[in-house]
Amino acid sequence: MARPHVLAMVLAGGEGKRLMPLTADRAKPAVPFGGMYRLIDFVLSNLANAGYLKIVVLTQYKSHSLDRHVSRTWRMSTLLGNYVTPVPAQQRLGPRWFAGSADAILQNLNLIEDERPDHVIVFGADHIYRMDPRQMVEQHIASGAGVTIAAIRQPLSLADQFGVIETGPDGVGVAAFREKPKDAVGLPDAPDQVYASMGNYVFDTQVLVDVVKEDAADLSSKHDVGGNIIPKLVKAGRAQVYDFADNEVPGSTDRDRGYWRDVGTLDAFYEAHMDLISIHPVFNLYNQEWPIYTGHDPLPPAKFVFNEEGRRGYAVDSMVSPGVILAGGVAERSILSPRVYVDAGASVHDSVLMDCVRVGRGAVVRNAIIDKNVVIPDGARIGVDEDYDREHFTVTASGVRVLGKNQVVPD
Ligand code: ADQ
């Protein structure tokens, strides 16, 4: 069979309000993850590993660092007509920004007209997972559906964060779709679970163009893919599901098969990091048969040293990036991004430290996410006194302390 002609549109304009303060200064897909990556690297790696190399990344909100990352890291040879292009909101249809994700597609229909694909993949940009999208495209083509929605079982308690799908008698046709319902009921065979949309879709090109135009004329619409476009196609009987549990990624193990995390909240973001460092990680960054790509400046290897007073610098149950120096300080169950510096007698436990964080002598950091460039003064304690921390920092429902980029920590 001839290879289908596919264009991928990655929706990367989300604001990510629930990830504040990490999104105060950058779009959610540009939030750093796992020491070396940004959230958008996961979807782009899945597409690239599948050989889908005509990719437009639709950006809008605070997109500077996202644009820079995509242009630098994902620049490709144009020899075969491949591209990964960040496309900022350009107000092509008048003086207005995108009203919602469907409006972002409407305002970029020219990209589809230029490429003339048979199918358009529309994927979100803020999930941690491995997926081979070719298997979903194959099912989509074989079934003749107008849209195919990737779906995964999720806890009923999280139903109000997802598009919830009810399938018809054949198990693949979508009988009902409700975006973030407050009153969802569980599945017949698992009352504590729902069938959730992963926010990843494959559209027949003409179906997408028609529905997005129809939606633009609908004054009651919020012009959102999950909230408006999918329900319209469900009503027309044109939607099917692709069960993510059927997806087979080369090199995956029993442990990490089917792993997918929506890191929409700070607690989910923190938990997904802890998944990386458990002894047998449930998400395996070391699978070289389906690599997750990213880009960084050339940096020296991480260094672990005794300081002058003979204090030992070490890390255990942790991931330590290039350019890190543990100068007589200790990291346990933590993830350290490039150029983190941990000074003598300091201890970092159960924490995520982003680029260039500096932990001063004797300081303590526990149960925390510390964004770029933060300097923890000598002797400071974060994650020890909850009342104090609530006064100065963001503290999540499960007690994770979060410090924003460049935040000044009192002495
Ligand atoms: P949400 O993630 O809550 O739910 P949304 O905020 O629209 O939906 O984000 C979806 C994707 O679109 C994200 O990658 C985001 O960055 C991007 N996006 C949002 N607004 C945009 C805009 N104006 N321009 C460009 N990109 C934009 C969605 C689905 C649910 C599904 C969950 C799974 O709507 O049905 O269950 O994803 O996480």
PDB file of C-alpha atoms and ligand atoms in Angstrom, residues 10-16 18 27-29 57-61 66 87 89 97-105 108 122-127 149-150 159-165 177-180 195-201 223-227 230 260-264, ligand 1:
ATOM      1  CA  VAL A  10       0.503  19.850  16.986  1.00  0.00           C
ATOM      2  CA  LEU A  11      -1.666  22.074  19.168  1.00  0.00           C
ATOM      3  CA  ALA A  12       0.804  23.931  21.346  1.00  0.00           C
ATOM      4  CA  GLY A  13      -0.966  27.161  22.213  1.00  0.00           C
ATOM      5  CA  GLY A  14      -2.312  26.126  25.606  1.00  0.00           C
ATOM      6  CA  GLU A  15      -1.840  28.425  28.539  1.00  0.00           C
ATOM      7  CA  GLY A  16      -1.531  25.738  31.199  1.00  0.00           C
ATOM      8  CA  ARG A  18      -2.967  24.899  36.413  1.00  0.00           C
ATOM      9  CA  ALA A  27       3.748  28.069  27.062  1.00  0.00           C
ATOM     10  CA  LYS A  28       2.848  24.757  28.690  1.00  0.00           C
ATOM     11  CA  PRO A  29       4.434  22.618  25.924  1.00  0.00           C
ATOM     12  CA  VAL A  57       3.333  23.356  15.655  1.00  0.00           C
ATOM     13  CA  LEU A  58       0.562  25.873  16.307  1.00  0.00           C
ATOM     14  CA  THR A  59       1.627  28.277  19.045  1.00  0.00           C
ATOM     15  CA  GLN A  60       0.095  31.314  20.657  1.00  0.00           C
ATOM     16  CA  TYR A  61       0.542  31.935  24.392  1.00  0.00           C
ATOM     17  CA  LEU A  66       8.738  27.188  22.632  1.00  0.00           C
ATOM     18  CA  VAL A  87       3.592  28.637  13.420  1.00  0.00           C
ATOM     19  CA  ALA A  89      -0.782  33.091  15.666  1.00  0.00           C
ATOM     20  CA  TRP A  97      -6.005  35.835  18.485  1.00  0.00           C
ATOM     21  CA  PHE A  98      -7.158  32.201  18.473  1.00  0.00           C
ATOM     22  CA  ALA A  99     -10.487  31.859  20.270  1.00  0.00           C
ATOM     23  CA  GLY A 100      -9.777  28.159  20.935  1.00  0.00           C
ATOM     24  CA  SER A 101      -7.911  25.199  19.478  1.00  0.00           C
ATOM     25  CA  ALA A 102     -10.433  24.789  16.607  1.00  0.00           C
ATOM     26  CA  ASP A 103      -9.975  28.449  15.733  1.00  0.00           C
ATOM     27  CA  ALA A 104      -6.207  27.826  15.668  1.00  0.00           C
ATOM     28  CA  ILE A 105      -6.838  25.178  12.984  1.00  0.00           C
ATOM     29  CA  ASN A 108      -4.135  27.842   9.621  1.00  0.00           C
ATOM     30  CA  VAL A 122      -4.072  16.715  15.299  1.00  0.00           C
ATOM     31  CA  PHE A 123      -2.166  15.936  18.504  1.00  0.00           C
ATOM     32  CA  GLY A 124      -1.848  17.775  21.817  1.00  0.00           C
ATOM     33  CA  ALA A 125       1.558  18.800  23.080  1.00  0.00           C
ATOM     34  CA  ASP A 126       1.506  18.254  26.788  1.00  0.00           C
ATOM     35  CA  HIS A 127       1.537  14.554  27.569  1.00  0.00           C
ATOM     36  CA  ILE A 149      -9.931   9.633  18.680  1.00  0.00           C
ATOM     37  CA  ALA A 150      -7.172   8.017  20.747  1.00  0.00           C
ATOM     38  CA  ALA A 159     -13.435  12.394  34.492  1.00  0.00           C
ATOM     39  CA  ASP A 160     -13.916  16.162  34.789  1.00  0.00           C
ATOM     40  CA  GLN A 161     -10.442  16.739  33.309  1.00  0.00           C
ATOM     41  CA  PHE A 162     -11.063  14.751  30.120  1.00  0.00           C
ATOM     42  CA  GLY A 163     -13.323  14.244  27.160  1.00  0.00           C
ATOM     43  CA  VAL A 164     -15.300  11.159  28.199  1.00  0.00           C
ATOM     44  CA  ILE A 165     -16.290   8.683  25.493  1.00  0.00           C
ATOM     45  CA  PHE A 177     -18.713  12.320  23.881  1.00  0.00           C
ATOM     46  CA  ARG A 178     -18.820  14.809  26.722  1.00  0.00           C
ATOM     47  CA  GLU A 179     -16.022  17.269  27.396  1.00  0.00           C
ATOM     48  CA  LYS A 180     -15.011  17.330  31.070  1.00  0.00           C
ATOM     49  CA  TYR A 195     -12.856   5.894  28.698  1.00  0.00           C
ATOM     50  CA  ALA A 196     -11.021   9.187  28.165  1.00  0.00           C
ATOM     51  CA  SER A 197      -9.939  11.035  25.050  1.00  0.00           C
ATOM     52  CA  MET A 198      -6.170  11.572  24.946  1.00  0.00           C
ATOM     53  CA  GLY A 199      -6.667  14.767  22.939  1.00  0.00           C
ATOM     54  CA  ASN A 200      -5.036  13.069  19.906  1.00  0.00           C
ATOM     55  CA  TYR A 201      -7.054  12.781  16.710  1.00  0.00           C
ATOM     56  CA  HIS A 223     -14.256  26.882  18.924  1.00  0.00           C
ATOM     57  CA  ASP A 224     -12.561  24.167  20.915  1.00  0.00           C
ATOM     58  CA  VAL A 225     -11.621  20.815  19.341  1.00  0.00           C
ATOM     59  CA  GLY A 226     -12.636  18.691  22.354  1.00  0.00           C
ATOM     60  CA  GLY A 227     -15.598  20.843  23.354  1.00  0.00           C
ATOM     61  CA  ILE A 230     -15.578  16.270  18.264  1.00  0.00           C
ATOM     62  CA  TRP A 260       0.387   7.982  29.380  1.00  0.00           C
ATOM     63  CA  ARG A 261       0.359  10.936  31.736  1.00  0.00           C
ATOM     64  CA  ASP A 262      -1.513  14.173  31.339  1.00  0.00           C
ATOM     65  CA  VAL A 263       0.719  16.531  33.294  1.00  0.00           C
ATOM     66  CA  GLY A 264      -1.878  19.284  33.450  1.00  0.00           C
TER      67      GLY A 264
HETATM   68  P1  ADQ B   1      -7.394  20.051  27.463  1.00  0.00           P
HETATM   69  O1  ADQ B   1      -5.950  19.679  27.488  1.00  0.00           O
HETATM   70  O2  ADQ B   1      -7.969  20.633  28.704  1.00  0.00           O
HETATM   71  O3  ADQ B   1      -8.288  18.779  27.026  1.00  0.00           O
HETATM   72  P2  ADQ B   1      -6.990  22.290  25.738  1.00  0.00           P
HETATM   73  O4  ADQ B   1      -6.683  23.194  26.866  1.00  0.00           O
HETATM   74  O5  ADQ B   1      -7.805  22.783  24.601  1.00  0.00           O
HETATM   75  O6  ADQ B   1      -7.716  20.985  26.230  1.00  0.00           O
HETATM   76  O7  ADQ B   1      -5.594  21.766  25.184  1.00  0.00           O
HETATM   77  C1  ADQ B   1      -5.481  20.792  24.142  1.00  0.00           C
HETATM   78  C2  ADQ B   1      -4.210  21.064  23.346  1.00  0.00           C
HETATM   79  O8  ADQ B   1      -4.448  22.215  22.543  1.00  0.00           O
HETATM   80  C3  ADQ B   1      -2.991  21.385  24.209  1.00  0.00           C
HETATM   81  O9  ADQ B   1      -1.847  20.804  23.619  1.00  0.00           O
HETATM   82  C4  ADQ B   1      -2.917  22.897  24.178  1.00  0.00           C
HETATM   83  O10 ADQ B   1      -1.576  23.341  24.301  1.00  0.00           O
HETATM   84  C5  ADQ B   1      -3.508  23.225  22.815  1.00  0.00           C
HETATM   85  N1  ADQ B   1      -4.238  24.488  22.709  1.00  0.00           N
HETATM   86  C6  ADQ B   1      -5.186  24.983  23.533  1.00  0.00           C
HETATM   87  N2  ADQ B   1      -5.638  26.160  23.097  1.00  0.00           N
HETATM   88  C7  ADQ B   1      -4.968  26.422  21.946  1.00  0.00           C
HETATM   89  C8  ADQ B   1      -4.960  27.500  21.018  1.00  0.00           C
HETATM   90  N3  ADQ B   1      -5.741  28.543  21.178  1.00  0.00           N
HETATM   91  N4  ADQ B   1      -4.101  27.425  19.983  1.00  0.00           N
HETATM   92  C9  ADQ B   1      -3.290  26.364  19.802  1.00  0.00           C
HETATM   93  N5  ADQ B   1      -3.241  25.329  20.647  1.00  0.00           N
HETATM   94  C10 ADQ B   1      -4.066  25.349  21.697  1.00  0.00           C
HETATM   95  C11 ADQ B   1      -7.967  18.085  25.819  1.00  0.00           C
HETATM   96  C12 ADQ B   1      -9.244  17.551  25.172  1.00  0.00           C
HETATM   97  C13 ADQ B   1      -9.900  16.516  26.096  1.00  0.00           C
HETATM   98  C14 ADQ B   1      -8.896  15.419  26.385  1.00  0.00           C
HETATM   99  C15 ADQ B   1      -7.647  16.036  27.019  1.00  0.00           C
HETATM  100  C16 ADQ B   1      -6.558  14.993  27.249  1.00  0.00           C
HETATM  101  O11 ADQ B   1     -10.132  18.631  24.898  1.00  0.00           O
HETATM  102  O12 ADQ B   1     -11.057  15.977  25.475  1.00  0.00           O
HETATM  103  O13 ADQ B   1      -9.453  14.452  27.255  1.00  0.00           O
HETATM  104  O14 ADQ B   1      -7.093  17.023  26.128  1.00  0.00           O
HETATM  105  O15 ADQ B   1      -5.526  15.565  28.007  1.00  0.00           O
END
